Amino acid sequence: MSDELRRIVAIDDPYLLLREVTTRLADAQQEVTELARLRRRVVQDLHAQGLSYAQIAAKAGLSRGRIHQIRHTGPAPEGAFLGRGSVTVATPLRRDDERGRTVVAVDDVSSGKRLEELARSYGLDVTSEHVPVTGAIDLDRDGLVVVCGPRMSQEMWDTYAQDPVLAWERAEDGPWTVVDRKTGLVHRSGQDSAPARSYDVGYLGRLPRPDGQGTLLAIAGIHTQGSLGVVHLLTNDLNTLWGQVGDQRFSTLVGVEYDPDTSEPLSAELLCPLYRHDEETSV
């Protein structure tokens, strides 16, 4: 019996005991899920290196059938791209100056809900919250996925500024763009081009938290359709993204063609490499 279990068993107050047991069970379940994810990842990595299941089993002291079962069951390793154990999906609130009230954009709602569904499909616990219209948000937390551009939050502006390759900048004629410092390319939304077209640019990156004690996943579009396109890419190609950058810091841009009537993505593709920030310390 662990010290923590002994502590809980010794609690006399039945209500406190009930609360402590419930909390501990939730924590233990998250731990079991992440251990199962890690175990499956190790087997997949070893198999990808050329080892047979029989060889892995022999070296690990397990049966071949057990190794094969681990490889094909349990939470998929790529779920760790979003977070470990639990994630919080934050989407922005907006100010409707004409009506004098706070609103949410439909595309932001869709992005948030789809991210929540994606995270749950990988066995992650999910909570949601809003970035208030002031833009103030505590970024020094584990498991944050923030759908919010730099214009709407000073905290997120400061976070995006840590990207060594991709920079948010205003064009001389006013619209926001994203500049690839490595290539010199300026990426602009189709809404802000002439002639206008149903095309937007989305940003995806894992960036450092202000406290330097971890990272957060940041998603933003020049317009809301760009964020939806990033979520579309994550939903359809998370395994590939995980295989390229794992849980390391990175950033990339996504080009999104969308239905002008519904804003739904028709296609989403990378506009640049997945820039790993440990390899891009100076650009």
Coordinates of C-alpha atoms in Angstrom, one line a residue, residues 42-172:
V42 CA 7.7 2.5 -27.1
V43 CA 6.6 -0.7 -28.9
Q44 CA 5.7 1.3 -32.1
D45 CA 9.1 3.0 -32.0
L46 CA 11.0 -0.2 -31.5
H47 CA 9.1 -1.9 -34.3
A48 CA 9.7 1.1 -36.6
Q49 CA 13.4 0.6 -35.9
G50 CA 13.2 -2.9 -37.5
L51 CA 12.7 -5.1 -34.4
S52 CA 10.1 -7.8 -34.7
Y53 CA 7.4 -8.2 -32.1
A54 CA 9.1 -11.5 -31.1
Q55 CA 12.4 -9.7 -30.5
I56 CA 10.8 -6.9 -28.5
A57 CA 9.0 -9.5 -26.4
A58 CA 12.1 -11.4 -25.7
K59 CA 14.1 -8.3 -24.6
A60 CA 11.2 -7.0 -22.5
G61 CA 10.4 -10.3 -20.9
L62 CA 6.8 -10.4 -22.2
S63 CA 5.0 -12.7 -24.6
R64 CA 4.9 -11.9 -28.3
G65 CA 1.1 -11.9 -28.2
R66 CA 1.2 -9.3 -25.4
I67 CA 3.5 -7.0 -27.4
H68 CA 1.3 -7.4 -30.4
Q69 CA -1.8 -6.5 -28.3
I70 CA 0.0 -3.4 -26.8
R71 CA 0.9 -2.2 -30.4
H72 CA -2.7 -2.3 -31.5
T73 CA -4.8 -1.4 -28.5
G74 CA -4.9 1.5 -26.0
P75 CA -4.6 5.2 -26.5
A76 CA -2.6 6.2 -29.6
P77 CA 0.7 7.9 -28.9
E78 CA -0.1 10.9 -31.2
G79 CA -2.7 12.0 -28.7
A80 CA 0.3 13.5 -26.7
F81 CA 0.6 16.1 -29.5
L82 CA -2.4 17.8 -27.8
G83 CA -1.4 17.2 -24.2
R84 CA -1.0 14.5 -21.5
G85 CA -3.7 13.4 -19.2
S86 CA -6.0 16.4 -19.6
V87 CA -6.2 19.5 -21.9
T88 CA -7.9 22.8 -21.7
V89 CA -9.2 24.3 -25.0
A90 CA -9.5 28.1 -24.9
T91 CA -11.4 30.1 -27.5
P92 CA -11.9 33.9 -27.6
L93 CA -14.8 36.1 -26.8
R94 CA -15.3 39.1 -28.9
R95 CA -16.9 42.5 -28.4
D96 CA -19.8 43.5 -30.5
D97 CA -19.5 47.3 -30.3
E98 CA -22.7 47.8 -32.3
R99 CA -24.8 45.9 -29.9
G100 CA -22.6 46.6 -26.8
R101 CA -22.3 43.0 -25.8
T102 CA -19.9 40.1 -25.7
V103 CA -20.3 37.4 -28.4
V104 CA -18.6 34.3 -29.8
A105 CA -17.8 33.8 -33.4
V106 CA -19.4 30.7 -34.9
D107 CA -16.1 29.5 -36.4
D108 CA -14.4 29.8 -33.0
V109 CA -17.1 27.7 -31.5
S110 CA -16.7 25.1 -34.2
S111 CA -12.9 25.1 -33.8
G112 CA -13.2 24.6 -30.0
K113 CA -15.7 21.8 -30.2
R114 CA -13.8 19.9 -32.8
L115 CA -10.6 20.2 -30.8
E116 CA -12.4 18.9 -27.7
E117 CA -13.8 15.9 -29.7
L118 CA -10.4 15.2 -31.1
A119 CA -8.8 15.2 -27.7
R120 CA -11.4 13.0 -26.2
S121 CA -10.9 10.5 -29.0
Y122 CA -7.4 10.0 -27.8
G123 CA -8.5 9.4 -24.2
L124 CA -7.7 12.8 -22.9
D125 CA -9.9 14.6 -20.3
V126 CA -11.1 17.9 -21.7
T127 CA -12.2 21.2 -20.2
S128 CA -13.0 24.4 -22.1
E129 CA -12.9 28.1 -21.4
H130 CA -12.9 31.5 -23.1
V131 CA -10.2 34.1 -23.5
P132 CA -12.1 37.2 -22.3
V133 CA -12.4 40.3 -24.4
T134 CA -9.6 41.9 -22.4
G135 CA -7.3 39.1 -23.7
A136 CA -6.1 38.3 -20.2
I137 CA -5.4 34.6 -19.8
D138 CA -3.2 32.6 -17.5
L139 CA -0.8 30.7 -19.9
D140 CA 1.3 29.1 -17.2
R141 CA -0.7 25.9 -17.1
D142 CA -0.2 22.4 -18.4
G143 CA -2.3 21.1 -21.4
L144 CA -3.4 24.4 -22.9
V145 CA -4.6 24.6 -26.4
V146 CA -5.4 28.2 -27.2
V147 CA -7.3 29.3 -30.3
C148 CA -6.6 33.0 -30.3
G149 CA -4.6 35.3 -32.5
P150 CA -2.1 38.0 -31.3
R151 CA -4.5 40.9 -32.0
M152 CA -7.0 39.7 -29.3
S153 CA -4.6 39.1 -26.4
Q154 CA -1.4 40.8 -25.2
E155 CA -0.5 37.5 -23.5
M156 CA -0.8 35.7 -26.8
W157 CA 1.0 38.5 -28.7
D158 CA 4.0 38.1 -26.4
T159 CA 3.8 34.3 -26.9
Y160 CA 3.8 34.5 -30.7
A161 CA 6.7 36.9 -30.5
Q162 CA 8.8 34.0 -29.2
D163 CA 8.6 32.2 -32.6
P164 CA 12.0 32.4 -34.2
V165 CA 10.7 31.9 -37.7
L166 CA 7.1 33.1 -38.3
A167 CA 6.0 36.6 -37.4
W168 CA 2.6 38.3 -37.4
E169 CA 2.9 41.7 -39.1
R170 CA 0.6 44.3 -40.5
A171 CA 0.9 45.0 -44.2
E172 CA 1.4 48.6 -45.3

